[in-house]
Structures are given as C-alpha cells and as structure tokens.
Amino acid sequence: MSESQNSILLALRKIIQEVSSKKSFEDAINTLVDLIRDATNADCCSLYLLSSRKSILKLAATEGLQKDSIGKATLQIGEGLVGLVAQKQELINLANAPDHPNFKYLPDVGEDEYQSFLGVPVINQGELLGVLVIQCKENRVFGEQEETLLITLSAQIASIISITRTIKENEDFRVSRYKGKTGSGSIAIAQAVVWKPPVTFETIQIMYSDEKDIQSELFHQTIFQLQMEMDRANLYLQENSHSKASSGYMSGYGIMLDDPTFEDEVDNEIFENGYVAASAIKVVTMRRIKAAENDGYKEKIRDMRDFASILITRLVHLAPKETELSSPVVLVVQSMPAALVAEMTKDKIAGFICIDSATSSHTAILARDLGIPAVIGVNIDINDVDGRTIIVDGQNAEVLIDPSSSLIDEYMQLIAASKKQNDLFNAGKYEKAVTQDNKGICIQLNAGLNHDDDDLPEQTDGIGLYRTEISFMLCDSLPSEDQQVGWYRKLLSQFKGIPVCMRTLDVGGDKSLSYLPIEENNPALGWRGVRVCIDQPNILKTQLRAMLIANKDFGNLEIMIPMVSRLEEVVIVKRLLNEAIYEIEEETGAKIPSPRFGVMIEVPCVAFMLDELASECDFFSIGSNDLISYLFAADRANPKVSKLFDAFNPAAVRCFKYLIDRANSLQRPIAVCGEIAGSPIGCMLLMSLGYTRLSMNYSQISMVKYIVKNINLQDLQSVGKQAMALNSSVKIKQLYIEYAKSKGLYSVIDTLSLGKNL
C-alpha cells in the first residue's frame, strides 16, 4: 500500500469515527466538514442537503463560509456549480470556478476569495441527498487523493443523512395535513383567524314588534348600506383583480338588492304580520328558497341564503371588522359568501380556508380571480384552529396546521424561488415563442373573463379557449343577447387582429347554472356540453347570434363546440350558425363574416371520426382534461382513482400522437387547451409529438415561452420517438426530466407537481 493510500485510509478512519460518535446530526455534519477541510488542506468545506421536497439545496454545514448563511443559502437543482453537481450527479473538479458558465455568486456567503472547486454528489441507493464541496483560494485542480477521499466519505455519510432525513420527514408528516376539494392561488403562511358570523340565517328567531315604521326604516337603511358596500366591493375588484368583468361576481347580490318585489315582500311581512325586520327577511327568504327547491335551483338557493345572512348581519350591526387585523392572516370560515371575499384586501388576508365544500361556485371563482391562496372543502375542526400557524397551499389544495419551523422554512424558500423564477420568465413575456432551431410555437390564452391587462394581446397569439359559461355562471338568470354582445365585443376588440376562439356554452358535469338545474346520477357521462345546447336550441341560437354581432367589426372570431360525440351534433350546430348568419344579414343588410368553426376532442370516440368531422370543421382542439379522464375512466378529483389520470401513460401518449398525425394528414390545425399544455413537462411532451399550438392559463404563458426558447425542437422530437417505444409512464416522464436537465431547465420543473400526472 502506498503512503498516499495509507494516509487516505487513516483520514477516513478518523473522520468516520469522529462523526459516528456525535449524538446530534448537526454536531456530526459540523464535525464532518471541519475534519474534511483539515484532511484535504482546503480553505473551505461545505455540505449542501436536498430539502425534503427535493427541490432546493440548502447549506447545512460549513467551515470557510459565513456561519450565519447556514440554513439560508439555497440553490435549486441545476443552479450554480453545486446545483450542477446535483443535476448531473457526478463529480466536478475546477481550477478556476468563477470562469465556469454555471458559476453562481451568492452574496453574503463569503466565498468571494475561493477559486478552485471540487464537488461530489451524496447519493444513497440511487437517491440524491446532497452535495459535498471543498474549495481553495489558489487556482489548482484537486488531485486524485482529494477526489477519492470525498467520494468515499460521501458514500459513507449517505446512509446517516438518509436515516436522519427519514426521521425528519416523519416528524413533518405528523404535522396535521388536510386535503381540500379545490384550491386556488399559490402559498400563504400566517396565523389563523376563525370568523363566525355572530348571527346567521338559521339562528334568527321569529320575533314581533309593534314599532312597524321603525322596523321598516331599519330594513331600508340596511339595504342602502349594503348597496354602498357592494359598490365599494365592485370598485375594489375592478382595481385589484385580473378581470374587467369582476363586478359580475356581485351580480347575484346586486339583482336581489335591486329587486323591488323583495323589499315589498319584507315590508308586507313587517306591516301585515308584525315581524321585526330580521324575522321578516328570514320569512321572505325561506318562502323564496322553498320555491327554488321545487325548481331544483341549488346554486340560487345558496346565493339567497348568503344574501339574507349578510343582510341580517348588517341589520344587527355585527359585520366583521377586518380593520382590526394588525397583520395578514389566514381567514378560516365555515362557509364563504362571495360578498365576504370581495371585502377582503390583500394586505390583511394572506389566504383563506372554507370548510363547506358546497360553498357558492362564485366564491371559488372570485378567490381565484383575486389571487388569494385558498382551499375550499377541507375537513378541519373550525373550533380548534384559531391562533394556530397554518400553511395554505392553494396549488395542491392542501392545508397544514402547526408546521415545523423547517417545513415553514422550506415553504418560504419555495415562495421565494417561485418569485425568482417568475421574474426570470416575465423578462421575456413579450417575446415570441421560438425554439433554438428557429421553430415558432403558437402560445394562446385560456380565459373565462375579460382580462384587464391592456398589453395582454402582445404577450399571446390570441385566445385559444374562451369559456363562455363562466359569465353565464355569474348571472342570476339567462343573459340576454344584448348582454352577451357586450361581453364578446369587449374581448374581440381587445384582441383585435388575432384569433379569439369562443367555446359555446359548456355546462353540466361539474359546472351548473342556478337557472338551468341539471340533476343526474352520473353527470360526467350525462347531459352536458353540446348535448345541452342542442336540446336547448334557443339558448345556443341566442349565443351564436351574440357572437356574430359582436364580431361584425372585427372578424377575429372562432367558434368551437364541446363534448362532441356524434357527427350529427356538429351538423346541427353548423345549421344553427348558418341560420344565425342569414337572420342577422337580413336584419342589418350588412355582410356578416363567417367565423372559423372547430370541434373539441374530449370524448375518445371522436378519434375515430376525424375524417368525417374534418369535412365539417376548420380546426380541432383537444380538451386534454376530459379526454384523459375518459380514456382511463378516472375522475382526477377522486383520490381513490386519481393516480389513473395520467397524461404520460403510454396509451395517452400514443393517443396524442395519433391525433396530431391524423389532423396533419387531414390538413386541419390542432391545438391542446387542457392543463397539460401549461405544465412544464407536459408542454415538452406535446411539442415532442408534433404539437405547435398550445393554449393555457395566463400564469403559465411566460413560463412555457421560457421553456420553448430553451429547447431544440428537432432534438425534442427525437425524445418523442423514444417515448413512443416505452411501456410505462414513469419511464416516459423520466425521459423528459432528463431532457430538461440537459437543457438547463430542471429548475423550471415545478417539483411540487412532479408527482402529478400532468
């Protein structure tokens, strides 16, 4: 044995013995970096560990860097030299580290004077745990002896780190975690404040009063007060939400406030039957609820109950005093009227949790529009959370109560990393989406309301999916033709010169209208989409006329129909469209431009009808959410089967490939407008299969553009060919993760969604 080999063994033995003797993990890793620095004659030794969510490398121990940066200095996978070691999972040895293109300067860490760098990955049973690094002030390549020592030690300590992390994860797992029905927004961390209305619709007792004039005056003053509050709420929404149509959220309440028959009925109960104002409101509302129940108007019933509760609360002067909040909180409520959400201001409400899963759909839409992290339909004890620290993870519809400090730290770093990434993405949001090999990708917007960003058309190639049903859902009754013309004209004008693809009314399933109740045992396979419109031709005809009239001065309208399963459905809608064009031309004497007409591919049988459908339409659009759900007979909202909803399943991948190839052969453009189009790995999958038209939510556009500009389409399509030959979703997904790593895009992949099947 050579002298150098013997010295390595002695150093190893000493380090392992010393580290193993320490009682705490912190002492062990601090001893490790101290002894390695001495054994290698390095100026600095540091250990970075991967967070439990496997997204961030955090400085865990160091001798040579600033001690106060421990636990604070972080790097994402692929970021900096440390991140590069983690990404490649192989040793990197550099004499002049600052000259390397991947070098990342971390301020306040104190590594300015270090030149040479040797980093090795810490891996246990194929799983990356962290990176071990030594650095020197002089420019030199570390020798074989130092490399051998670090590689051997990284293997030795990997098992210790793995065991310790498992213990920590178990501690974090004991944090109370609750899954909600739906979520929106990003992440909020704050103290919980439980709000319970001091008086509710149910608890109001029937009481009488002889002071009828006073009771009537109180009632009308309260109506006036609430009208003023609704006006202020609408103004706040217009200034703070992403949508010009946000005032529509209050339309249900506004209609009730402006309903003279409601006031007349309440006055009648006060003067004829002697009820106090609050009791009269309850009696009238109960009568209206009973009538609505007979008609099956569930959503309308919730709105009426919400409205009455708010009115009664104001009547007895017990409105929630938001101004008393000194710092942002997570608001926890049993049920959440949309009007209460509208009163929230972002500087006081960090996030909110609504326990009632049957809360008004207006509420969920409004929270999403305001950008407040929210979880709705979560089974927690409302009496046991006040004052406790809560994490609201709107992205994953998850609530964490009393998280550990390390878990809070990780979420805080995720928030910071997300902001940092968004800044990077937004720097190129006005640029066209063009690949490194100069291939253009059409990036369009999925929308449900009119966005108020005046420069939005400059960021997109148009609207690939306009969900017309959202505006219908915000109305208390069927919208008129003129009302719809106003909606559509505003949107077509804003996007003048670029396509706006409007989907005809798509209700049924999980989307209901209070004035068009649909009660079915199996709504996902029932009366929904185009089936409803064909059975209600007057509703469809009115909508088509409104679209055509709105488009008269712009000519950028496209129309597509949802949930098609038969050729006859397309023929019927086209006949109604042609009738509408003829009628409007007869009425106005003006030529009406005929819009491009498309069919959504959501029902699997349509894949075998493309030839016939191509003769009736100008383009196809894949609604991937429903298509995947129907392919695997799996509801992604059902935790028992949600894992079956898998866009990377070989069957789904081959289906996507078949559809693009068939559409190309038929010379019909085809787009994807489901969630997969805005997913980091999902968009790469689609582009690799040949898709060049992607439509997504606004928050995803700049991110997908960034990915497009950093990939080579020809290379990516070679990856697609490999994916077609694989037999498992795990292998297929990993193929795209490896490609992302090779292009420096691994840090872009949202690790919170790596476990998801999009």
PDB file of C-alpha atoms in Angstrom, residues 311-482:
ATOM      1  CA  LEU A 311     -78.321  41.477   5.205  1.00  0.00           C
ATOM      2  CA  ILE A 312     -79.317  40.254   8.676  1.00  0.00           C
ATOM      3  CA  THR A 313     -75.736  40.613   9.931  1.00  0.00           C
ATOM      4  CA  ARG A 314     -75.646  44.240   8.762  1.00  0.00           C
ATOM      5  CA  LEU A 315     -79.080  44.821  10.227  1.00  0.00           C
ATOM      6  CA  VAL A 316     -77.935  43.962  13.746  1.00  0.00           C
ATOM      7  CA  HIS A 317     -74.635  45.847  13.285  1.00  0.00           C
ATOM      8  CA  LEU A 318     -72.434  42.789  13.646  1.00  0.00           C
ATOM      9  CA  ALA A 319     -70.417  42.919  10.456  1.00  0.00           C
ATOM     10  CA  PRO A 320     -66.845  41.508  10.614  1.00  0.00           C
ATOM     11  CA  LYS A 321     -64.330  44.258  11.420  1.00  0.00           C
ATOM     12  CA  GLU A 322     -61.442  43.489   9.088  1.00  0.00           C
ATOM     13  CA  THR A 323     -59.726  46.735  10.080  1.00  0.00           C
ATOM     14  CA  GLU A 324     -58.940  45.229  13.485  1.00  0.00           C
ATOM     15  CA  LEU A 325     -56.420  42.867  11.879  1.00  0.00           C
ATOM     16  CA  SER A 326     -52.892  44.115  12.526  1.00  0.00           C
ATOM     17  CA  SER A 327     -51.125  41.696  10.171  1.00  0.00           C
ATOM     18  CA  PRO A 328     -52.078  39.361   7.310  1.00  0.00           C
ATOM     19  CA  VAL A 329     -53.944  36.266   8.487  1.00  0.00           C
ATOM     20  CA  VAL A 330     -55.403  33.057   7.135  1.00  0.00           C
ATOM     21  CA  LEU A 331     -59.144  33.543   7.442  1.00  0.00           C
ATOM     22  CA  VAL A 332     -60.991  30.324   8.357  1.00  0.00           C
ATOM     23  CA  VAL A 333     -64.751  30.176   7.838  1.00  0.00           C
ATOM     24  CA  GLN A 334     -67.449  27.533   7.748  1.00  0.00           C
ATOM     25  CA  SER A 335     -68.995  28.982   4.609  1.00  0.00           C
ATOM     26  CA  MET A 336     -67.845  31.892   2.498  1.00  0.00           C
ATOM     27  CA  PRO A 337     -70.339  34.182   0.788  1.00  0.00           C
ATOM     28  CA  ALA A 338     -68.844  35.803  -2.288  1.00  0.00           C
ATOM     29  CA  ALA A 339     -69.564  39.231  -0.824  1.00  0.00           C
ATOM     30  CA  LEU A 340     -67.314  38.478   2.150  1.00  0.00           C
ATOM     31  CA  VAL A 341     -64.473  37.511  -0.176  1.00  0.00           C
ATOM     32  CA  ALA A 342     -64.963  40.764  -2.054  1.00  0.00           C
ATOM     33  CA  GLU A 343     -64.403  42.689   1.178  1.00  0.00           C
ATOM     34  CA  MET A 344     -61.003  41.061   1.693  1.00  0.00           C
ATOM     35  CA  THR A 345     -57.966  43.182   0.964  1.00  0.00           C
ATOM     36  CA  LYS A 346     -54.691  41.512   0.147  1.00  0.00           C
ATOM     37  CA  ASP A 347     -52.778  43.433   2.807  1.00  0.00           C
ATOM     38  CA  LYS A 348     -54.978  41.917   5.537  1.00  0.00           C
ATOM     39  CA  ILE A 349     -55.890  38.472   4.187  1.00  0.00           C
ATOM     40  CA  ALA A 350     -52.957  36.209   3.293  1.00  0.00           C
ATOM     41  CA  GLY A 351     -55.211  33.292   2.435  1.00  0.00           C
ATOM     42  CA  PHE A 352     -58.469  31.680   3.348  1.00  0.00           C
ATOM     43  CA  ILE A 353     -59.927  28.286   4.157  1.00  0.00           C
ATOM     44  CA  CYS A 354     -63.577  27.455   3.630  1.00  0.00           C
ATOM     45  CA  ILE A 355     -64.746  24.254   5.304  1.00  0.00           C
ATOM     46  CA  ASP A 356     -68.039  23.920   3.440  1.00  0.00           C
ATOM     47  CA  SER A 357     -67.388  22.184   0.116  1.00  0.00           C
ATOM     48  CA  ALA A 358     -70.828  23.234  -1.100  1.00  0.00           C
ATOM     49  CA  THR A 359     -69.913  26.906  -0.913  1.00  0.00           C
ATOM     50  CA  SER A 360     -71.044  29.035  -3.819  1.00  0.00           C
ATOM     51  CA  SER A 361     -69.079  28.492  -7.010  1.00  0.00           C
ATOM     52  CA  HIS A 362     -68.991  32.303  -7.246  1.00  0.00           C
ATOM     53  CA  THR A 363     -66.751  32.270  -4.166  1.00  0.00           C
ATOM     54  CA  ALA A 364     -64.188  29.896  -5.654  1.00  0.00           C
ATOM     55  CA  ILE A 365     -64.076  31.842  -8.914  1.00  0.00           C
ATOM     56  CA  LEU A 366     -63.725  35.150  -7.082  1.00  0.00           C
ATOM     57  CA  ALA A 367     -60.866  33.940  -4.861  1.00  0.00           C
ATOM     58  CA  ARG A 368     -59.004  32.694  -7.916  1.00  0.00           C
ATOM     59  CA  ASP A 369     -59.545  35.989  -9.712  1.00  0.00           C
ATOM     60  CA  LEU A 370     -58.231  37.997  -6.753  1.00  0.00           C
ATOM     61  CA  GLY A 371     -55.193  35.745  -6.485  1.00  0.00           C
ATOM     62  CA  ILE A 372     -55.806  34.861  -2.835  1.00  0.00           C
ATOM     63  CA  PRO A 373     -54.386  31.432  -1.881  1.00  0.00           C
ATOM     64  CA  ALA A 374     -57.439  29.422  -0.906  1.00  0.00           C
ATOM     65  CA  VAL A 375     -58.580  25.903  -0.087  1.00  0.00           C
ATOM     66  CA  ILE A 376     -62.282  25.069  -0.178  1.00  0.00           C
ATOM     67  CA  GLY A 377     -63.973  21.947   1.156  1.00  0.00           C
ATOM     68  CA  VAL A 378     -61.453  20.880   3.799  1.00  0.00           C
ATOM     69  CA  ASN A 379     -62.426  18.713   6.768  1.00  0.00           C
ATOM     70  CA  ILE A 380     -60.914  20.501   9.772  1.00  0.00           C
ATOM     71  CA  ASP A 381     -62.367  21.370  13.165  1.00  0.00           C
ATOM     72  CA  ILE A 382     -63.100  25.077  12.958  1.00  0.00           C
ATOM     73  CA  ASN A 383     -63.180  25.282  16.758  1.00  0.00           C
ATOM     74  CA  ASP A 384     -59.578  24.095  17.063  1.00  0.00           C
ATOM     75  CA  VAL A 385     -57.555  26.280  14.673  1.00  0.00           C
ATOM     76  CA  ASP A 386     -57.905  29.872  15.850  1.00  0.00           C
ATOM     77  CA  GLY A 387     -54.474  31.400  16.506  1.00  0.00           C
ATOM     78  CA  ARG A 388     -52.514  28.446  15.145  1.00  0.00           C
ATOM     79  CA  THR A 389     -49.968  28.747  12.338  1.00  0.00           C
ATOM     80  CA  ILE A 390     -51.333  27.483   9.036  1.00  0.00           C
ATOM     81  CA  ILE A 391     -49.909  26.920   5.571  1.00  0.00           C
ATOM     82  CA  VAL A 392     -52.466  27.276   2.787  1.00  0.00           C
ATOM     83  CA  ASP A 393     -51.171  25.508  -0.317  1.00  0.00           C
ATOM     84  CA  GLY A 394     -53.671  26.587  -2.951  1.00  0.00           C
ATOM     85  CA  GLN A 395     -51.755  24.874  -5.734  1.00  0.00           C
ATOM     86  CA  ASN A 396     -52.213  21.448  -4.164  1.00  0.00           C
ATOM     87  CA  ALA A 397     -55.473  22.185  -2.280  1.00  0.00           C
ATOM     88  CA  GLU A 398     -53.730  21.329   0.985  1.00  0.00           C
ATOM     89  CA  VAL A 399     -53.806  22.822   4.493  1.00  0.00           C
ATOM     90  CA  LEU A 400     -51.004  22.251   7.031  1.00  0.00           C
ATOM     91  CA  ILE A 401     -51.636  23.107  10.681  1.00  0.00           C
ATOM     92  CA  ASP A 402     -48.775  23.756  13.127  1.00  0.00           C
ATOM     93  CA  PRO A 403     -45.967  23.056  10.621  1.00  0.00           C
ATOM     94  CA  SER A 404     -42.450  22.630  11.969  1.00  0.00           C
ATOM     95  CA  SER A 405     -40.015  25.517  11.599  1.00  0.00           C
ATOM     96  CA  SER A 406     -38.087  23.541   8.986  1.00  0.00           C
ATOM     97  CA  LEU A 407     -41.268  22.964   6.983  1.00  0.00           C
ATOM     98  CA  ILE A 408     -42.164  26.647   7.174  1.00  0.00           C
ATOM     99  CA  ASP A 409     -38.636  27.461   6.039  1.00  0.00           C
ATOM    100  CA  GLU A 410     -38.978  25.163   3.037  1.00  0.00           C
ATOM    101  CA  TYR A 411     -42.295  26.700   2.032  1.00  0.00           C
ATOM    102  CA  MET A 412     -40.845  30.193   2.436  1.00  0.00           C
ATOM    103  CA  GLN A 413     -37.997  29.207   0.153  1.00  0.00           C
ATOM    104  CA  LEU A 414     -40.478  27.766  -2.342  1.00  0.00           C
ATOM    105  CA  ILE A 415     -42.298  31.102  -2.319  1.00  0.00           C
ATOM    106  CA  ALA A 416     -39.009  32.958  -2.853  1.00  0.00           C
ATOM    107  CA  ALA A 417     -37.882  30.533  -5.559  1.00  0.00           C
ATOM    108  CA  SER A 418     -41.238  30.861  -7.309  1.00  0.00           C
ATOM    109  CA  LYS A 419     -40.975  34.663  -7.314  1.00  0.00           C
ATOM    110  CA  LYS A 420     -37.417  34.463  -8.623  1.00  0.00           C
ATOM    111  CA  GLN A 421     -38.491  32.145 -11.426  1.00  0.00           C
ATOM    112  CA  ASN A 422     -41.473  34.311 -12.312  1.00  0.00           C
ATOM    113  CA  ASP A 423     -39.189  37.331 -12.620  1.00  0.00           C
ATOM    114  CA  LEU A 424     -36.994  35.307 -14.982  1.00  0.00           C
ATOM    115  CA  PHE A 425     -39.970  34.174 -17.059  1.00  0.00           C
ATOM    116  CA  ASN A 426     -41.601  37.614 -17.199  1.00  0.00           C
ATOM    117  CA  ALA A 427     -38.431  39.173 -18.595  1.00  0.00           C
ATOM    118  CA  GLY A 428     -39.321  37.556 -21.936  1.00  0.00           C
ATOM    119  CA  LYS A 429     -43.101  37.662 -21.796  1.00  0.00           C
ATOM    120  CA  TYR A 430     -43.394  39.998 -24.802  1.00  0.00           C
ATOM    121  CA  GLU A 431     -41.109  37.901 -26.987  1.00  0.00           C
ATOM    122  CA  LYS A 432     -42.407  35.332 -29.454  1.00  0.00           C
ATOM    123  CA  ALA A 433     -42.098  31.659 -28.516  1.00  0.00           C
ATOM    124  CA  VAL A 434     -39.360  30.484 -30.888  1.00  0.00           C
ATOM    125  CA  THR A 435     -37.159  27.436 -30.290  1.00  0.00           C
ATOM    126  CA  GLN A 436     -33.374  27.359 -30.523  1.00  0.00           C
ATOM    127  CA  ASP A 437     -33.684  25.859 -34.015  1.00  0.00           C
ATOM    128  CA  ASN A 438     -35.981  28.737 -35.045  1.00  0.00           C
ATOM    129  CA  LYS A 439     -39.337  26.933 -34.935  1.00  0.00           C
ATOM    130  CA  GLY A 440     -42.302  29.025 -33.817  1.00  0.00           C
ATOM    131  CA  ILE A 441     -44.812  27.737 -31.263  1.00  0.00           C
ATOM    132  CA  CYS A 442     -48.269  29.338 -31.036  1.00  0.00           C
ATOM    133  CA  ILE A 443     -48.973  30.224 -27.389  1.00  0.00           C
ATOM    134  CA  GLN A 444     -52.566  31.194 -26.637  1.00  0.00           C
ATOM    135  CA  LEU A 445     -54.623  32.044 -23.571  1.00  0.00           C
ATOM    136  CA  ASN A 446     -57.368  30.108 -21.800  1.00  0.00           C
ATOM    137  CA  ALA A 447     -59.792  32.702 -20.437  1.00  0.00           C
ATOM    138  CA  GLY A 448     -63.150  32.853 -18.732  1.00  0.00           C
ATOM    139  CA  LEU A 449     -63.461  36.594 -18.210  1.00  0.00           C
ATOM    140  CA  ASN A 450     -62.174  39.734 -19.895  1.00  0.00           C
ATOM    141  CA  HIS A 451     -58.640  40.356 -18.642  1.00  0.00           C
ATOM    142  CA  ASP A 452     -57.728  43.928 -17.838  1.00  0.00           C
ATOM    143  CA  ASP A 453     -54.096  43.798 -18.988  1.00  0.00           C
ATOM    144  CA  ASP A 454     -54.068  46.165 -21.960  1.00  0.00           C
ATOM    145  CA  ASP A 455     -50.850  44.613 -23.245  1.00  0.00           C
ATOM    146  CA  LEU A 456     -52.100  41.025 -22.961  1.00  0.00           C
ATOM    147  CA  PRO A 457     -52.519  40.646 -26.747  1.00  0.00           C
ATOM    148  CA  GLU A 458     -48.808  41.479 -27.077  1.00  0.00           C
ATOM    149  CA  GLN A 459     -47.978  38.547 -24.780  1.00  0.00           C
ATOM    150  CA  THR A 460     -50.040  35.919 -26.603  1.00  0.00           C
ATOM    151  CA  ASP A 461     -51.012  34.714 -30.040  1.00  0.00           C
ATOM    152  CA  GLY A 462     -54.682  35.106 -29.180  1.00  0.00           C
ATOM    153  CA  ILE A 463     -57.248  33.258 -27.107  1.00  0.00           C
ATOM    154  CA  GLY A 464     -57.320  29.512 -27.691  1.00  0.00           C
ATOM    155  CA  LEU A 465     -60.230  28.873 -25.332  1.00  0.00           C
ATOM    156  CA  TYR A 466     -62.767  31.384 -24.067  1.00  0.00           C
ATOM    157  CA  ARG A 467     -65.038  29.677 -21.542  1.00  0.00           C
ATOM    158  CA  THR A 468     -68.325  31.457 -22.167  1.00  0.00           C
ATOM    159  CA  GLU A 469     -70.044  29.534 -19.370  1.00  0.00           C
ATOM    160  CA  ILE A 470     -68.137  31.486 -16.686  1.00  0.00           C
ATOM    161  CA  SER A 471     -70.032  34.667 -17.500  1.00  0.00           C
ATOM    162  CA  PHE A 472     -73.288  32.679 -17.557  1.00  0.00           C
ATOM    163  CA  MET A 473     -72.463  31.308 -14.078  1.00  0.00           C
ATOM    164  CA  LEU A 474     -72.155  34.833 -12.717  1.00  0.00           C
ATOM    165  CA  CYS A 475     -75.693  35.727 -13.755  1.00  0.00           C
ATOM    166  CA  ASP A 476     -78.861  35.150 -11.766  1.00  0.00           C
ATOM    167  CA  SER A 477     -80.859  34.472 -14.904  1.00  0.00           C
ATOM    168  CA  LEU A 478     -80.230  33.613 -18.537  1.00  0.00           C
ATOM    169  CA  PRO A 479     -78.255  36.516 -20.099  1.00  0.00           C
ATOM    170  CA  SER A 480     -79.890  38.354 -22.975  1.00  0.00           C
ATOM    171  CA  GLU A 481     -78.482  38.632 -26.481  1.00  0.00           C
ATOM    172  CA  ASP A 482     -77.509  42.273 -25.887  1.00  0.00           C
TER     173      ASP A 482
END
